[in-house]
CSV table of C-alpha atoms in Angstrom, one decimal:
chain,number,residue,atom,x,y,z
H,1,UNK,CA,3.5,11.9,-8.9
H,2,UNK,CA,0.0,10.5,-8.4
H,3,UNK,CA,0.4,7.8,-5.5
H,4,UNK,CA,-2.1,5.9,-3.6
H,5,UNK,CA,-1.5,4.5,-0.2
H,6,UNK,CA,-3.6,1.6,0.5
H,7,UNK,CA,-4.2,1.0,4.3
H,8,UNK,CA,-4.0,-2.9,4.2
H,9,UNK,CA,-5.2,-3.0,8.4
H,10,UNK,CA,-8.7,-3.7,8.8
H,11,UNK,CA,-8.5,-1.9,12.2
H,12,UNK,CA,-9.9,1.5,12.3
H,13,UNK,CA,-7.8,2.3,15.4
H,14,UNK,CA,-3.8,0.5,14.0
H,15,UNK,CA,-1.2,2.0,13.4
H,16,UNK,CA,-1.3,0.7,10.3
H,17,UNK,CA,-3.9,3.4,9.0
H,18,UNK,CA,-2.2,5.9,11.3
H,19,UNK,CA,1.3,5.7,8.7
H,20,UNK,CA,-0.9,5.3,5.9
H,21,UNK,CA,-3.0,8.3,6.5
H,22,UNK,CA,0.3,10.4,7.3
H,23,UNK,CA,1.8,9.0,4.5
H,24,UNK,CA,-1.2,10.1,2.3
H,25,UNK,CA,-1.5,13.6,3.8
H,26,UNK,CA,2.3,14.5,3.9
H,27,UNK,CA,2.9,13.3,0.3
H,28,UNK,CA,-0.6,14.2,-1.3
H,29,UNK,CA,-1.7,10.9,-2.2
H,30,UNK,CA,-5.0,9.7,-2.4
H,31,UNK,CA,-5.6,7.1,0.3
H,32,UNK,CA,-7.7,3.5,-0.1
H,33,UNK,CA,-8.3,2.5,4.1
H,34,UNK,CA,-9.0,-1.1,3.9
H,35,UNK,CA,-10.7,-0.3,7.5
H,36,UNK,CA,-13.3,1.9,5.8
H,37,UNK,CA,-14.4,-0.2,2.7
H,38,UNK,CA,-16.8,-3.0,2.3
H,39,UNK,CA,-15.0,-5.4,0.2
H,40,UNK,CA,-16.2,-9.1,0.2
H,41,UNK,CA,-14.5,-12.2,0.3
H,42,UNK,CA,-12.7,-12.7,-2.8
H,43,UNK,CA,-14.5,-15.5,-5.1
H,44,UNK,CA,-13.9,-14.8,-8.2
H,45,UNK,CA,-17.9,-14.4,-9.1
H,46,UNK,CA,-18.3,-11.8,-12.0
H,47,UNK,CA,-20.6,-10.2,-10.0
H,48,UNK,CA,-18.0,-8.7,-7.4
H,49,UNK,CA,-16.3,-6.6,-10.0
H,50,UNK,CA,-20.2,-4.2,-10.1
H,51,UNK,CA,-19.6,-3.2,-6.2
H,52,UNK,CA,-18.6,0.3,-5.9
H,53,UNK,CA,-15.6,-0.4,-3.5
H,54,UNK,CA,-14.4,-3.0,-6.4
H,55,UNK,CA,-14.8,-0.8,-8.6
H,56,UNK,CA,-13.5,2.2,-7.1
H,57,UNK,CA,-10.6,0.2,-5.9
H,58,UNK,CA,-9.4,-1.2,-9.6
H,59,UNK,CA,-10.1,2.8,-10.9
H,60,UNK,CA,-7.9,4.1,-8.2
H,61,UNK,CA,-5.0,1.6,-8.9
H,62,UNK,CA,-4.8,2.0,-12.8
H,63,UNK,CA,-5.2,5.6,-12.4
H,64,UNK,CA,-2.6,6.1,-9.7
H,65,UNK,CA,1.4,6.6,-11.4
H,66,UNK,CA,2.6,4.3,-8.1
H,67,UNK,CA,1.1,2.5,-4.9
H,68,UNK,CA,2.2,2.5,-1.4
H,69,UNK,CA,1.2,-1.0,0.1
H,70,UNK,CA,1.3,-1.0,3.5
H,71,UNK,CA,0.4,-3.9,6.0
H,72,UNK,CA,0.7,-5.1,9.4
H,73,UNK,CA,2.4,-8.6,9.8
H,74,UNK,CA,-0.2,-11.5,10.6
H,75,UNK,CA,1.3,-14.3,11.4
H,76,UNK,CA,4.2,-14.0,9.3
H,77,UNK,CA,2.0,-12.4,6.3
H,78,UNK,CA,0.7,-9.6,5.2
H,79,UNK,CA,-2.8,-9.0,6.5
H,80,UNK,CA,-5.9,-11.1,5.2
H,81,UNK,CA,-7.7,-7.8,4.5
H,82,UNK,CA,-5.0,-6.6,1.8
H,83,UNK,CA,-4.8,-9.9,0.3
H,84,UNK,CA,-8.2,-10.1,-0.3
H,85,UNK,CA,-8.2,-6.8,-1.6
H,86,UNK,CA,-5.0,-7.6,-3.7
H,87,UNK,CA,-7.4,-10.6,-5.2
H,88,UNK,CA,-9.4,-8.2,-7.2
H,89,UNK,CA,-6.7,-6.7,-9.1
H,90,UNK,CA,-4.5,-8.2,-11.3
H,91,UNK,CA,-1.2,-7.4,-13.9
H,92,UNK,CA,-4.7,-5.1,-15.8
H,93,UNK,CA,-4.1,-2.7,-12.8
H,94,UNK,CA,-0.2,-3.0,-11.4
H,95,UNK,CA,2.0,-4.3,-15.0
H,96,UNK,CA,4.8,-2.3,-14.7
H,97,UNK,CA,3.7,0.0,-11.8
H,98,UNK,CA,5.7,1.1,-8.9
H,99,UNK,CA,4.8,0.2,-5.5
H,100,UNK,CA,6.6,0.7,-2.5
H,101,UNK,CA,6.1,-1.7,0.6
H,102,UNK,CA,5.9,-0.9,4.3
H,103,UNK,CA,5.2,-2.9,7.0
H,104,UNK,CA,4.1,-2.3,10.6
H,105,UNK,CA,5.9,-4.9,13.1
H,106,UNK,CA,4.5,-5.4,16.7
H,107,UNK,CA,7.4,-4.8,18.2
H,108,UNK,CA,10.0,-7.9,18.5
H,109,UNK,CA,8.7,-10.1,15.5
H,110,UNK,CA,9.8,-8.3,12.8
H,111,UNK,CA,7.7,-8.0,9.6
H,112,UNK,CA,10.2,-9.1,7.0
H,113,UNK,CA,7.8,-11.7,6.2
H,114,UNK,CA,5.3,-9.2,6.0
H,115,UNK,CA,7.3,-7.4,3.2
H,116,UNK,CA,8.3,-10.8,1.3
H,117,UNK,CA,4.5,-11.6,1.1
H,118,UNK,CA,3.6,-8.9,-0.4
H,119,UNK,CA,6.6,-8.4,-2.8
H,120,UNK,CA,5.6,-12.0,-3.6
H,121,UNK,CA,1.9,-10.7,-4.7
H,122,UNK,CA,3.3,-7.8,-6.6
H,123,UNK,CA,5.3,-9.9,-8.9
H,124,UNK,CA,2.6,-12.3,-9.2
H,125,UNK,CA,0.6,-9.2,-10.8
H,126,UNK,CA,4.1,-7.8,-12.7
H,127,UNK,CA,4.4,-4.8,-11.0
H,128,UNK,CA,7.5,-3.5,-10.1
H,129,UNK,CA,7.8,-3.5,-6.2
H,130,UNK,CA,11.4,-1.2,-5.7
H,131,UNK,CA,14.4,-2.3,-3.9
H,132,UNK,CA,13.5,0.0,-0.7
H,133,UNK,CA,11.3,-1.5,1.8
H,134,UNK,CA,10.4,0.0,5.3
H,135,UNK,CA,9.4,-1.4,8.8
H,136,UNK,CA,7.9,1.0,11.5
H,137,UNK,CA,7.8,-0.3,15.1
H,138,UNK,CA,5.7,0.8,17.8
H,139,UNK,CA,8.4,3.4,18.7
H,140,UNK,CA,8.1,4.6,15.5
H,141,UNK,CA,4.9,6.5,16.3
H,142,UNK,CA,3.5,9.6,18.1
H,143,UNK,CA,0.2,8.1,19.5
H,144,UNK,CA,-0.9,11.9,20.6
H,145,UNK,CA,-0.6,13.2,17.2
H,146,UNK,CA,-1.4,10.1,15.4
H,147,UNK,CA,1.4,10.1,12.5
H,148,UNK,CA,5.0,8.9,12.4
H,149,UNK,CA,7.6,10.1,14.4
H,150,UNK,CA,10.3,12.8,12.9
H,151,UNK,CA,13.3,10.0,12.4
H,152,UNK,CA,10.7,6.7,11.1
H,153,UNK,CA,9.0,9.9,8.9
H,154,UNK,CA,12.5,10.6,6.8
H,155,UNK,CA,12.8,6.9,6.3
H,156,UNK,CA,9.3,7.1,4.8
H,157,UNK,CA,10.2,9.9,2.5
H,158,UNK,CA,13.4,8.6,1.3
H,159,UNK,CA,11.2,5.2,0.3
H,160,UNK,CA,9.0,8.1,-1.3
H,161,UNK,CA,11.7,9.8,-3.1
H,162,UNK,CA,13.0,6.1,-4.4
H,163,UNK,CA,9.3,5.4,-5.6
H,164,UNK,CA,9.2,8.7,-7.4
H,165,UNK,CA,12.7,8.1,-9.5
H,166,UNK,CA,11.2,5.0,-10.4
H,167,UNK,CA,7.9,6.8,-11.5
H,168,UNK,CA,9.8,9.3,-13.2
H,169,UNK,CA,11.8,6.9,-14.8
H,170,UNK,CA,8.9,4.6,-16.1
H,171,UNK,CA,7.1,8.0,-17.6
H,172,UNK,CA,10.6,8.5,-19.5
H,173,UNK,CA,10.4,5.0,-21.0
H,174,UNK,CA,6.9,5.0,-21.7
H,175,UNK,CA,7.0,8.2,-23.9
H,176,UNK,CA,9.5,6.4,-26.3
């Protein structure tokens, strides 16, 4: 399965881009690190869709089999910095793809919210966000080693292994 975990944190030090870049690594998936790219503010200019992160971004998507969104929860939302990036794309990129949703709570808020948001975008661009959803807490996290701890980490694959029946199951009806 070809998936792409897209770091929605703009923070270069969250844990946000800590489970994103284990999740990438463990699972080989390519990664997209939100903290790393240049994207501007979404206008809707023709113009935009010529930078190379746009660009690179839209390829990455369509090309991927399935997506890994994950985002910490901002004020009851998914990050600014994913929905911008979310912005650019549209139902060209995610109709009918499989994306799994994570979110990264602070500790004592939650990040349901986080999760409904961005379920919210993904039907808005018809793809097909699966039942399984995840939250990872601060306690979730090895800090030394920077990836998820061994419990949080099964949850993860298990949302991995969901992802990939969908996949699998898409290819199937695709092929007839």
């Amino acid at each position: 399965m070809n998936v792409l975990v897209i770091n929605g944190s703009p923070r270069k030090t969250g844990r946000t881009r800590m489970a994103a870049s284990f999740i990438a690594k463990k699972h080989n998936g390519l990664l997209f690190d939100l903290s790393t790219r240049e994207l501007p503010l979404f206008n809707g200019e023709e113009e935009q869709n010529e930078l190379e992160d746009i660009k690179e971004l839209k390829k990455m998507v369509s090309e991927s089999d399935s997506v890994i969104l994950l985002s910490p929860e901002y004020h009851n939302a998914m990050s600014g910095a994913l929905k911008n990036a979310l912005d650019f794309l549209s139902s060209e990129h995610f109709s009918h793809k499989p994306v799994g949703l994570i979110a990264i709570a602070g500790g004592g808020k939650g990040g349901i919210n986080a999760l409904n948001n961005m379920r919210t975008v993904m039907r808005g661009v018809y793809a097909n966000a699966i039942a399984k959803q995840l939250i990872l807490d601060p306690h979730c996290f090895d800090y030394d080693k920077k990836e998820i701890k061994e419990d949080p980490a099964l949850l993860v694959d298990q949302l991995v292994e969901e992802l990939e029946i969908y996949t699998e199951a898409l290819k199937k009806i695709s092929k007839n």
